[in-house]
Amino acid sequence: MMTIMKARYRLFATIMAGLVALGSVHSAVFAGNGHSQGSAAVDSARLRAADREPDAWMRAGRTYDDQRFSPLTQINAGNAASLGLAWYSDLDSDRSQEATPIMVDGVLYISTAWSKVKAFDAKSGRLLWEFDPKVPRDVGQVACCDVPNRGVAVWKGRVYVGGLDGRLIALDAATGKLVWSTQTTDPRLSYTITQAPLVAKGMVVIGNSGAEYNVRGFVSAYDADSGKLKWRFYTVPGAPGDPHTTPQLEAARKTWSGEFWKSGGGGTVWDGIHFDPVTDMIYFGTGNAVTWAADIRSPGAGDNLFTASVIAVDVKSGAYRWHQQLVPSDEWDYDVCSPLMSADLMIGGRRRHVLMQAPKTGFFYIWDAKTGETLSANAFAPQNWATGIDLKSGRAKVNPAVRYGVDRPAIIWPAPQGAHNWHPISFSPRTGLVYLSVTEQNAAFQQMPAQTFEIKDRVFNTGVIFTSDAIDRLYAAPGAPKRGLGASYLQAWDPVKGQEAWRAAYPEYGASGTLVTAGGLVFAGNHGGDFTAYDARSGRRLWAQPTQSRVLAAPSTYMVDGQQYVALLVGGRGPSTGQVRTSATSANNSRLLVYKLGGTAQLPNAAFKSAVALRLDPPLLTGSTERVIAGQQSFGKYCAGCHGVSAVADKAIPDLRFSPVLHSLTEWKGIVLGGARSANGMVSFKGILAEGEEENLYHYVISEANKAKAADEASKRP
Ligand code: CA
């Protein structure tokens, strides 16, 4: 095979040399590698030989190992200071942008919020085509964390994207026209897809999200040509007699109690699916169980397999190979769906082929990719939930003090968003370091009384209270940690030594994806809105430019016609501090930005004229204290996911405290129960809310709006 590959590339080289001599190379015809532009002629052989095509970035993680390391060196530590914007494109989605751009055969492919796909000429930035799957906006209600999409996969002339509504969609890479589409989930249940599909052995592999709701996790593999289901792996047992039961799931059933299947069980695989052609295995991590509170979902405890676990399956059949449960009987939303990557490392004097992950839990794991043996697990961030990891069994030694109850709240590090979440990490074989965004934060948990808790459709079913007098007392106690957001930084982690090599502080709390290059550069954005290049060995800041937006996504880099580019999607929920909306089509300056050495393009610097100035103008509070307190509880349960904790929202989803609707309970009811704004994604909560609950919510928001107004006025007094 290698010989054929070599011959094929030699042939291309010869043809290309001939064309160059004739002066007939045209970027609209050839992409510089013999493939016509837009052909997306990616296959296994080409991906396995990706290092012979350093110019391309053919999949989200670039190579099969998902290291996100580029061999390109034109942009390097010596000249990064002269980076500038080559071109940019405004996006028409004003929600979070989380995709890594893919560049193959001269075309840059991206996905954006609401699962839209766009293809650009990678050099000029000319839009070639766009595709909108027209996801029904009410699906946003069951998407835990906005409506992003983390990227596309390209394969043999097709582009694959997961629709937020659970569809897997295949497009023609040249035209953007639909080839096939299949519903991978039960649309009646609260499933969503935000991850990039993974292509392996001619199959498209995809999981789903929804473990905060009431779903059962699974991973599916579809034939890339036809869209036919090839295999499906369920991560938690179903109801007794479930036809999908395997011996492993039957064994897993013994780690649960009660009628757990009625709430789906959870364990969704919502990101981080990895294929390793060395072992021919697919690896993925699973999310939390439903509910978060263990005493509600599985009274009397049990490990609740295979939630919060990393699982290896055979790529061809989907058959179980090994698993490691990172968090036995998780209660803190410690999904282990963070990116997985494979690498060859020298460990204990031996060359080992390993799988690595930096999950939410704050421990950096290295496993033997073939056997699943835990080779190391070292804390990369503050945590108090485990006193360590037993390497022999792989089992975490859970600190009993963090197991919370109805009368026993507990403060836990890290918070549910994790010490590191989905944000792509990168590894440089040159420096031997892994580059990741770390966020430090604690959270307090208290269980809802089991008898007052009821599993409901389309809402968070955590069984947990995050605000209470008991929690306030806990934080007020001597020696308690500071409540709220902590530090966040770019960390260079030495996986072999199991320790931090350096860190560079971010200006604002939040995480972003990373990219590392053979030019000795690490690229990362941040929530302060900068896009920054760091020296990969020292962490020294070599270049930064404002993007006018929060950056969540990871950059990628590619070369066209001898010019190296760095591409990045920007856009979070709301612009970063001190920045204003500059685009008519997007509330948060969502854009695709492409940089090169000496680039001179400029972002618009004037605020978009019709941006509405927000004004706090609530009516006086007339609701009783009881109503406000009940409304606070309901808000945490039903509203906070979109409209923000304590009713403080970002700028893409309305901050209800500023809403003129607060002046009319009738209008409020028309929206909350009547579905008057369902076309915008604010669906009716009729049948979900108990009688009078909508009114409690109304008074609670008015109360919060008046508090904010009073604080605002107090701050303006001399
Ligand atoms: Ca989760």
XYZ file of C-alpha atoms and ligand atoms in Angstrom:
719
model
C 0.000 0.000 0.000
C 2.779 2.392 0.958
C 4.524 1.725 -2.338
C 1.357 2.487 -4.267
C 0.903 5.668 -2.229
C 4.452 6.781 -2.926
C 4.047 6.070 -6.612
C 0.790 7.982 -6.671
C 2.320 11.038 -5.065
C 5.377 10.873 -7.280
C 3.007 10.849 -10.241
C 1.174 13.909 -8.899
C 4.463 15.660 -8.321
C 5.496 14.970 -11.886
C 2.199 16.164 -13.315
C 2.248 19.260 -11.122
C 5.816 20.082 -12.071
C 4.765 19.832 -15.716
C 1.773 22.077 -15.193
C 3.833 24.660 -13.345
C 6.299 24.648 -16.237
C 3.418 25.305 -18.624
C 2.082 28.032 -16.368
C -1.309 26.370 -16.396
C -1.880 25.771 -12.668
C -5.110 27.487 -11.767
C -6.470 27.375 -8.245
C -10.026 26.971 -9.509
C -9.052 23.750 -11.213
C -6.287 22.217 -9.135
C -5.716 22.563 -5.440
C -1.972 22.232 -5.793
C -1.876 18.541 -5.029
C -3.369 17.040 -8.165
C -6.895 16.896 -6.792
C -9.368 19.285 -8.329
C -10.580 21.993 -6.010
C -13.553 20.911 -3.930
C -13.147 17.226 -4.716
C -12.583 16.437 -1.009
C -10.901 13.236 -2.167
C -10.107 12.051 1.353
C -9.774 8.348 2.029
C -8.045 6.087 4.574
C -4.782 5.898 2.643
C -4.578 9.657 2.251
C -5.401 10.254 5.917
C -2.837 7.728 7.096
C -0.237 9.499 4.955
C -1.389 12.960 6.112
C 2.113 13.966 7.137
C 3.100 13.887 3.470
C 0.499 16.587 2.904
C 1.395 19.134 5.569
C -0.569 21.754 3.595
C -3.902 20.089 4.294
C -6.035 19.858 7.442
C -8.310 17.015 6.415
C -10.204 16.244 9.633
C -11.068 18.072 12.849
C -8.025 16.679 14.678
C -5.926 16.865 11.442
C -4.515 13.337 11.645
C -6.098 10.120 12.931
C -4.214 10.556 16.231
C -6.163 13.798 16.857
C -2.996 15.558 17.987
C -3.874 18.791 16.160
C -0.201 19.242 15.366
C 0.701 20.894 12.062
C 4.100 20.242 10.425
C 3.957 23.680 8.750
C 6.771 26.094 9.691
C 6.328 29.154 7.451
C 4.694 30.945 10.381
C 7.080 30.439 13.311
C 8.384 31.862 16.553
C 10.684 34.192 14.596
C 8.004 35.917 12.519
C 4.670 35.371 14.305
C 4.664 39.043 15.302
C 3.895 39.978 11.682
C 0.701 37.901 11.489
C -2.326 39.778 10.221
C -5.817 39.099 8.969
C -5.889 37.742 5.392
C -9.675 37.613 5.072
C -12.792 37.060 7.145
C -16.430 36.148 6.699
C -19.381 37.199 8.866
C -21.583 34.302 9.959
C -25.344 34.550 9.992
C -25.658 32.565 13.228
C -25.452 34.595 16.405
C -24.904 31.707 18.808
C -21.773 29.829 19.882
C -19.223 28.836 17.232
C -17.198 25.758 18.194
C -16.065 24.148 14.923
C -12.515 23.568 13.722
C -12.184 24.567 10.032
C -11.139 21.746 7.677
C -9.058 22.462 4.555
C -8.720 19.937 1.795
C -8.081 20.371 -1.914
C -8.202 24.160 -1.733
C -11.538 24.414 0.067
C -12.137 25.455 3.662
C -15.201 23.754 5.224
C -16.834 24.955 8.423
C -19.979 24.291 10.385
C -21.652 26.988 12.454
C -24.353 27.288 15.104
C -27.640 25.547 14.173
C -25.591 22.949 12.234
C -25.143 25.060 9.093
C -22.253 24.240 6.733
C -20.222 26.598 4.541
C -17.449 26.045 1.983
C -14.952 28.780 1.049
C -12.118 29.114 -1.407
C -9.331 28.631 1.162
C -7.119 31.281 -0.419
C -9.472 34.083 -1.384
C -12.267 33.528 1.112
C -14.885 33.452 -1.652
C -18.005 31.594 -0.476
C -18.484 28.527 -2.700
C -21.688 27.161 -1.184
C -23.674 26.973 2.027
C -26.144 24.505 3.485
C -28.782 25.106 6.141
C -30.411 21.941 7.548
C -33.198 24.171 8.936
C -33.105 22.698 12.424
C -36.466 23.388 14.118
C -35.700 26.134 16.645
C -37.545 24.411 19.488
C -34.733 21.820 19.565
C -32.693 24.548 21.247
C -34.755 23.932 24.369
C -33.186 20.500 24.866
C -29.630 21.554 23.991
C -27.876 21.942 27.331
C -25.277 24.484 26.328
C -26.388 26.563 23.366
C -26.760 25.297 19.775
C -23.178 24.936 18.490
C -21.647 22.481 16.058
C -18.046 21.322 16.421
C -17.258 20.637 12.799
C -17.673 18.529 9.706
C -15.957 15.419 8.386
C -14.981 15.087 4.726
C -14.642 11.776 2.935
C -14.570 10.748 -0.735
C -16.254 13.828 -2.095
C -18.729 14.245 0.701
C -19.112 16.467 3.732
C -20.808 15.039 6.840
C -22.422 17.072 9.590
C -24.494 16.207 12.650
C -27.757 18.173 12.885
C -28.699 19.558 16.295
C -31.978 17.659 15.902
C -30.209 14.281 15.716
C -29.886 13.968 11.947
C -26.677 12.799 10.319
C -26.365 14.571 6.976
C -24.159 13.838 3.930
C -23.541 16.646 1.419
C -21.842 16.778 -1.964
C -18.487 18.453 -1.230
C -18.473 20.266 -4.576
C -21.970 21.734 -4.441
C -23.282 21.479 -0.874
C -26.318 19.563 -2.164
C -27.896 16.958 0.110
C -26.869 13.361 -0.682
C -28.522 11.569 2.232
C -29.839 12.279 5.694
C -30.770 9.895 8.460
C -32.373 10.438 11.866
C -29.918 8.885 14.350
C -32.022 9.496 17.461
C -35.647 9.242 18.563
C -36.905 12.771 17.783
C -39.547 12.499 20.530
C -36.778 12.362 23.138
C -34.390 15.122 24.231
C -31.422 14.125 22.088
C -29.205 16.618 20.273
C -25.958 16.432 18.296
C -23.212 19.063 18.561
C -20.112 16.935 17.884
C -18.205 16.554 14.623
C -18.812 13.180 12.940
C -15.822 10.836 12.711
C -15.129 8.789 9.577
C -13.335 5.456 9.977
C -13.186 2.450 7.628
C -15.860 3.910 5.363
C -18.233 4.481 8.248
C -19.460 7.702 9.820
C -19.467 7.386 13.600
C -21.625 9.704 15.702
C -22.937 9.915 19.269
C -25.365 12.365 20.844
C -26.023 14.664 23.793
C -28.824 14.835 26.331
C -27.814 13.182 29.631
C -29.150 16.164 31.596
C -32.568 15.276 30.191
C -33.938 11.720 30.114
C -32.150 9.817 27.379
C -30.021 6.699 26.973
C -26.545 7.153 25.497
C -25.298 5.330 22.406
C -22.819 5.564 19.567
C -23.771 4.639 15.992
C -21.765 3.836 12.876
C -23.331 4.443 9.447
C -22.146 3.396 6.031
C -20.613 6.551 4.551
C -21.995 5.777 1.071
C -25.542 4.815 1.853
C -26.276 6.127 5.340
C -27.305 2.619 6.469
C -26.738 1.743 10.138
C -23.802 -0.663 10.565
C -23.585 -0.940 14.352
C -24.753 0.751 17.530
C -23.217 0.597 21.007
C -25.431 1.456 23.993
C -23.529 2.813 26.975
C -26.044 1.946 29.714
C -28.462 -0.968 30.148
C -32.053 -0.568 28.943
C -35.256 -1.904 30.459
C -35.223 -5.622 31.391
C -35.574 -7.620 28.182
C -34.212 -4.791 26.057
C -33.285 -6.288 22.651
C -29.965 -4.398 22.562
C -28.678 -6.076 25.715
C -25.132 -7.462 25.401
C -23.225 -9.543 27.986
C -21.388 -6.344 28.996
C -24.663 -4.452 29.485
C -26.115 -7.370 31.451
C -23.084 -7.185 33.764
C -23.424 -3.395 33.919
C -27.056 -3.790 35.061
C -25.786 -5.162 38.391
C -24.202 -1.771 39.107
C -27.605 -0.017 39.081
C -30.651 -0.208 41.327
C -34.303 0.733 40.996
C -36.052 1.473 37.709
C -33.201 3.584 36.368
C -34.062 2.854 32.731
C -37.268 4.875 33.047
C -35.149 8.032 32.981
C -32.944 6.723 30.176
C -29.858 6.261 32.312
C -27.773 8.891 30.507
C -24.137 8.151 29.651
C -24.328 10.052 26.368
C -21.267 10.289 24.131
C -21.450 13.940 23.140
C -17.901 14.571 21.935
C -14.380 13.161 21.754
C -14.916 10.043 19.603
C -11.499 8.858 18.442
C -10.330 6.222 15.936
C -6.905 4.615 16.175
C -5.817 2.753 13.013
C -2.979 1.160 15.039
C -5.383 -0.777 17.292
C -8.391 -0.678 14.939
C -10.487 0.495 17.855
C -12.897 3.367 18.318
C -12.631 5.130 21.683
C -15.154 7.387 23.363
C -16.010 8.773 26.772
C -19.479 8.800 28.299
C -21.360 11.510 30.131
C -23.133 11.665 33.464
C -26.002 9.436 34.535
C -29.595 10.688 34.878
C -30.118 12.130 37.470
C -26.901 13.715 38.720
C -27.966 12.946 42.310
C -27.044 9.284 42.866
C -29.608 8.640 45.596
C -32.447 9.556 43.259
C -31.322 7.662 40.143
C -29.952 4.516 41.752
C -30.817 4.304 45.457
C -28.248 2.354 47.462
C -25.501 3.461 45.043
C -23.572 1.175 42.661
C -21.089 2.354 40.057
C -23.707 2.892 37.317
C -21.732 1.504 34.407
C -20.862 2.637 31.786
C -21.447 6.259 32.741
C -18.425 8.584 33.176
C -16.267 5.935 31.494
C -13.866 5.646 28.575
C -14.816 2.727 26.323
C -12.932 1.008 23.497
C -14.857 -0.892 20.797
C -13.893 -2.744 17.640
C -14.110 -0.370 14.685
C -15.743 -2.873 12.318
C -18.340 -4.427 14.617
C -18.729 -1.983 17.494
C -18.060 -4.888 19.875
C -16.823 -4.066 23.385
C -13.032 -4.241 23.900
C -12.273 -2.528 27.233
C -13.470 0.223 29.515
C -12.263 2.315 32.429
C -14.799 4.055 34.611
C -13.170 7.329 35.618
C -15.873 8.394 38.067
C -17.699 5.632 39.955
C -21.286 6.678 40.657
C -20.672 10.214 39.409
C -22.774 12.915 41.085
C -21.052 16.055 39.799
C -21.669 16.017 36.038
C -18.166 14.699 35.445
C -18.699 13.687 31.818
C -15.538 12.207 30.361
C -16.397 13.271 26.794
C -13.299 15.482 26.455
C -11.112 14.939 23.384
C -9.135 11.704 23.223
C -5.829 11.467 21.350
C -3.329 8.716 20.662
C 0.452 9.068 20.671
C 3.677 7.126 21.074
C 5.396 8.097 24.322
C 8.440 6.849 26.203
C 7.048 5.801 29.557
C 9.239 4.075 32.141
C 11.919 3.603 29.497
C 9.508 1.832 27.147
C 7.892 3.116 23.990
C 4.144 2.858 24.576
C 1.276 3.451 22.179
C -1.132 5.365 24.366
C -4.493 7.052 24.576
C -4.618 10.380 26.472
C -7.368 12.549 27.897
C -7.752 15.621 30.119
C -11.360 15.219 31.295
C -13.509 17.451 33.500
C -12.323 15.631 36.645
C -8.947 17.419 36.723
C -6.842 14.249 36.269
C -4.782 13.789 33.105
C -5.004 10.132 32.031
C -2.715 7.970 29.943
C -3.860 4.461 29.027
C -2.284 1.715 26.965
C -4.385 2.099 23.814
C -4.639 -1.625 23.201
C -5.292 -3.000 26.686
C -6.747 -0.024 28.549
C -4.173 -0.336 31.342
C -3.958 2.950 33.259
C -0.361 4.081 32.879
C -0.728 7.371 34.739
C -3.368 9.728 36.130
C -2.068 12.993 37.575
C -4.010 16.048 38.728
C -3.565 18.930 36.264
C -5.891 21.304 38.157
C -7.240 21.775 41.701
C -9.722 19.059 42.661
C -11.092 17.638 45.899
C -13.390 14.857 44.720
C -10.752 12.099 44.701
C -7.742 11.457 46.894
C -6.021 9.759 43.970
C -6.356 7.133 41.271
C -5.409 3.510 41.893
C -3.341 2.743 38.796
C -3.720 -1.012 39.132
C -7.518 -0.999 38.951
C -7.833 2.413 37.305
C -10.378 3.266 39.983
C -10.658 6.721 41.540
C -10.531 6.921 45.336
C -13.570 9.148 45.835
C -13.414 11.558 48.765
C -16.507 10.648 50.869
C -16.861 14.308 51.941
C -18.029 15.339 48.454
C -20.990 12.917 48.406
C -23.880 15.291 49.071
C -27.411 14.670 50.334
C -30.716 16.382 51.053
C -29.469 17.805 54.359
C -25.815 17.679 53.444
C -24.612 20.136 50.791
C -20.988 19.904 49.667
C -18.518 22.155 47.847
C -16.730 20.337 45.042
C -13.755 21.089 42.800
C -13.998 21.225 39.843
C -17.465 22.624 39.051
C -19.696 20.806 36.492
C -18.070 22.653 33.576
C -14.874 20.824 34.554
C -11.213 21.657 34.870
C -11.145 21.010 31.134
C -14.179 20.404 28.951
C -14.702 19.697 25.216
C -12.265 22.350 23.969
C -9.781 20.692 21.622
C -6.295 20.063 23.010
C -3.112 19.655 20.988
C 0.134 17.713 21.354
C 3.516 18.490 19.834
C 5.838 15.538 19.273
C 8.612 18.206 19.111
C 8.114 19.575 22.629
C 6.421 16.485 24.085
C 3.810 18.788 25.620
C 0.013 18.808 25.547
C -1.641 22.242 25.307
C -5.035 22.723 26.925
C -7.293 25.379 28.436
C -7.828 24.933 32.172
C -10.712 26.508 34.083
C -10.685 26.516 37.882
C -14.020 26.755 39.645
C -15.849 25.065 42.496
C -19.562 24.415 42.877
C -21.921 23.480 45.672
C -24.382 20.613 45.348
C -27.380 19.687 47.459
C -29.825 16.921 46.656
C -33.531 17.580 46.117
C -35.721 15.421 48.346
C -36.415 12.258 46.300
C -40.155 12.390 47.035
C -40.485 15.900 45.537
C -38.437 15.029 42.466
C -40.051 13.847 39.275
C -38.423 13.087 35.917
C -39.859 15.365 33.229
C -39.506 15.605 29.472
C -37.535 18.425 27.863
C -36.078 19.846 31.085
C -32.924 19.348 33.153
C -33.346 16.345 35.449
C -30.387 16.769 37.759
C -32.122 16.279 41.116
C -29.748 18.918 42.467
C -30.170 22.319 44.140
C -27.359 24.836 43.613
C -28.681 27.715 45.712
C -29.979 27.365 49.259
C -29.447 28.842 52.717
C -27.485 25.729 53.665
C -25.152 26.295 50.702
C -24.761 29.982 51.629
C -23.746 28.913 55.136
C -21.236 26.452 53.724
C -19.498 29.182 51.715
C -19.611 31.567 54.700
C -17.832 29.058 56.953
C -14.202 29.701 57.896
C -11.764 28.238 55.389
C -14.426 27.825 52.676
C -13.260 28.560 49.116
C -14.355 31.690 47.272
C -17.643 31.174 45.447
C -17.785 31.724 41.694
C -15.315 31.799 38.852
C -11.630 31.128 39.451
C -8.567 31.248 37.234
C -8.370 30.120 33.632
C -5.231 29.692 31.603
C -3.485 27.940 28.783
C -1.543 25.047 30.246
C 1.387 23.169 28.728
C 1.294 19.728 30.314
C 4.131 17.230 30.226
C 2.286 13.895 29.963
C 5.352 11.760 30.637
C 6.447 13.668 33.745
C 2.813 14.151 34.753
C 3.312 17.823 35.564
C 2.752 21.315 34.227
C 5.568 22.742 32.096
C 4.212 26.307 31.932
C 0.971 28.255 31.983
C -0.192 31.534 30.457
C -3.104 33.323 32.135
C -6.196 34.223 30.112
C -7.599 37.756 30.554
C -11.113 36.457 31.271
C -12.584 33.247 32.645
C -13.328 30.653 29.975
C -11.790 28.013 27.740
C -10.810 27.794 24.080
C -9.340 25.152 21.775
C -5.645 24.963 20.892
C -3.375 24.228 17.910
C 0.389 23.568 17.931
C 2.762 23.741 14.964
C 6.250 22.616 13.991
C 6.966 26.351 13.752
C 7.161 26.221 17.560
C 3.855 28.021 18.075
C 0.764 27.316 20.127
C -2.351 29.163 18.986
C -5.327 29.773 21.273
C -8.095 32.323 21.570
C -9.671 33.391 24.826
C -12.859 34.855 26.271
C -11.237 38.270 26.461
C -11.489 38.203 22.677
C -7.817 37.863 21.731
C -6.322 35.364 19.337
C -2.812 34.655 20.585
C 0.358 32.839 19.498
C 2.637 31.531 22.240
C 6.118 30.054 22.138
C 5.423 26.313 22.452
C 8.449 25.746 24.727
C 8.315 28.749 27.031
C 4.738 30.014 26.872
C 5.988 33.485 25.943
C 3.320 35.552 24.152
C 4.598 36.281 20.658
C 1.537 37.806 18.982
C -2.082 38.669 19.758
C -4.875 40.362 17.887
C -8.406 41.244 19.076
C -11.166 39.229 17.386
C -14.143 41.289 18.664
C -15.645 38.122 20.072
C -15.226 35.412 22.661
C -13.253 32.528 21.240
C -14.329 28.983 22.135
C -13.229 26.997 19.082
C -9.844 25.616 18.058
C -7.864 27.042 15.140
C -6.446 25.002 12.279
C -3.686 25.825 9.805
C -3.092 25.054 6.132
C -1.116 26.156 3.109
C -2.331 27.174 -0.354
C -0.003 28.234 -3.192
C 2.952 28.458 -0.839
C 1.208 30.664 1.742
C 0.412 29.379 5.255
C -2.894 30.423 6.806
C -4.360 30.053 10.309
C -8.169 29.774 10.420
C -10.404 30.281 13.430
C -14.116 30.527 14.161
C -15.024 33.112 16.783
C -18.308 33.757 18.574
C -19.570 32.907 22.024
C -22.825 33.763 23.678
C -22.345 37.502 23.821
C -19.320 39.605 22.851
C -16.366 39.770 25.193
C -16.120 42.609 27.698
C -15.736 46.048 26.178
C -16.621 44.952 22.673
C -19.797 45.766 20.786
C -21.763 44.151 18.041
C -20.414 45.126 14.636
C -22.472 42.959 12.333
C -26.080 43.196 11.246
C -26.417 39.442 10.968
C -24.945 38.346 14.264
C -25.394 39.472 17.854
C -21.931 38.337 18.905
C -19.646 39.059 15.940
C -19.585 35.400 14.911
C -17.018 35.142 12.147
C -14.542 32.982 10.344
C -11.136 34.689 10.618
C -8.165 33.664 8.451
C -4.653 34.985 9.150
C -1.340 34.988 7.267
C 2.049 36.675 7.611
C 1.683 40.317 6.588
C -2.120 40.113 6.329
C -3.681 43.597 6.255
C -7.449 43.008 6.311
C -9.277 44.951 9.029
C -12.347 44.037 11.050
C -15.095 46.685 11.070
C -14.446 48.990 13.997
C -17.767 50.762 14.320
C -20.609 49.343 16.357
C -23.557 48.170 14.309
C -25.980 51.091 14.277
C -29.213 49.386 15.239
C -27.783 47.523 18.229
C -30.453 47.985 20.872
C -29.289 49.600 24.091
C -30.545 47.564 27.026
C -32.332 49.425 29.826
C -33.474 48.089 33.187
C -37.053 49.260 33.574
C -38.952 46.678 35.635
C -42.314 47.297 37.300
C -42.407 47.379 41.110
C -42.415 43.966 42.739
C -45.944 43.004 43.765
C -45.476 39.237 44.207
C -45.152 37.704 47.670
C -41.805 36.513 49.063
C -43.120 32.939 48.848
C -43.813 33.385 45.133
C -40.356 34.869 44.527
C -38.615 32.005 46.377
C -40.687 29.386 44.537
C -39.942 31.229 41.283
C -36.216 31.099 42.019
C -36.362 27.309 42.342
C -38.392 26.965 39.132
C -36.078 29.321 37.268
C -33.073 27.180 38.219
C -34.920 24.110 36.941
C -36.474 25.338 33.701
C -35.009 28.665 32.617
C -31.408 29.083 33.778
C -30.033 26.750 31.097
C -30.775 29.360 28.421
C -31.543 32.608 30.259
C -28.661 32.325 32.717
C -28.073 31.484 36.358
C -29.866 33.986 38.651
C -31.534 35.442 35.505
C -28.278 37.065 34.366
C -28.103 36.145 30.681
C -25.604 36.717 27.932
C -26.369 38.888 24.932
C -27.466 36.248 22.417
C -30.368 34.898 24.485
C -32.583 37.587 26.036
C -31.806 38.731 29.564
C -35.321 38.609 30.979
C -34.604 41.304 33.575
C -34.501 43.833 30.737
C -37.659 42.581 29.063
C -40.579 44.992 28.539
C -42.804 41.912 28.899
C -42.316 42.223 32.684
C -44.959 44.957 32.508
C -47.701 42.523 31.461
C -48.424 39.224 33.188
C -50.857 38.423 30.369
C -48.161 38.839 27.750
C -45.723 36.845 29.935
C -48.211 33.972 30.108
C -48.776 34.212 26.365
C -45.086 33.491 25.851
C -44.365 31.046 28.693
C -47.562 28.999 28.324
C -49.016 30.154 24.994
C -45.824 29.711 22.956
C -46.077 33.191 21.385
C -42.319 33.194 20.670
C -41.882 29.548 19.729
C -40.579 30.511 16.282
C -37.562 32.020 18.076
C -37.012 28.845 20.089
C -38.897 29.927 23.227
C -41.323 27.012 23.281
C -44.436 26.718 25.421
C -43.925 25.302 28.919
C -47.590 24.372 29.200
C -47.853 20.935 30.786
C -44.302 21.211 32.112
C -44.891 23.969 34.645
C -47.314 23.315 37.511
C -50.282 25.650 37.861
C -49.145 29.106 38.970
C -45.475 28.332 38.409
C -45.308 30.724 35.430
C -46.499 33.494 37.738
C -43.868 32.623 40.360
C -41.256 32.902 37.615
C -42.673 36.282 36.598
C -42.353 37.693 40.113
C -38.907 36.176 40.577
C -37.570 37.847 37.415
C -39.146 41.177 38.425
C -37.463 40.807 41.806
C -34.069 40.148 40.197
C -34.578 43.072 37.783
C -35.325 45.446 40.671
C -32.259 44.192 42.552
C -30.083 44.836 39.511
C -31.628 48.293 39.001
C -30.992 49.230 42.637
C -27.396 48.027 42.404
C -26.948 49.957 39.176
C -28.292 53.183 40.707
C -26.211 52.721 43.863
C -23.074 52.371 41.766
C -23.800 55.666 39.972
C -24.210 57.651 43.226
C -21.148 59.733 44.049
Ca -23.243 16.311 31.439
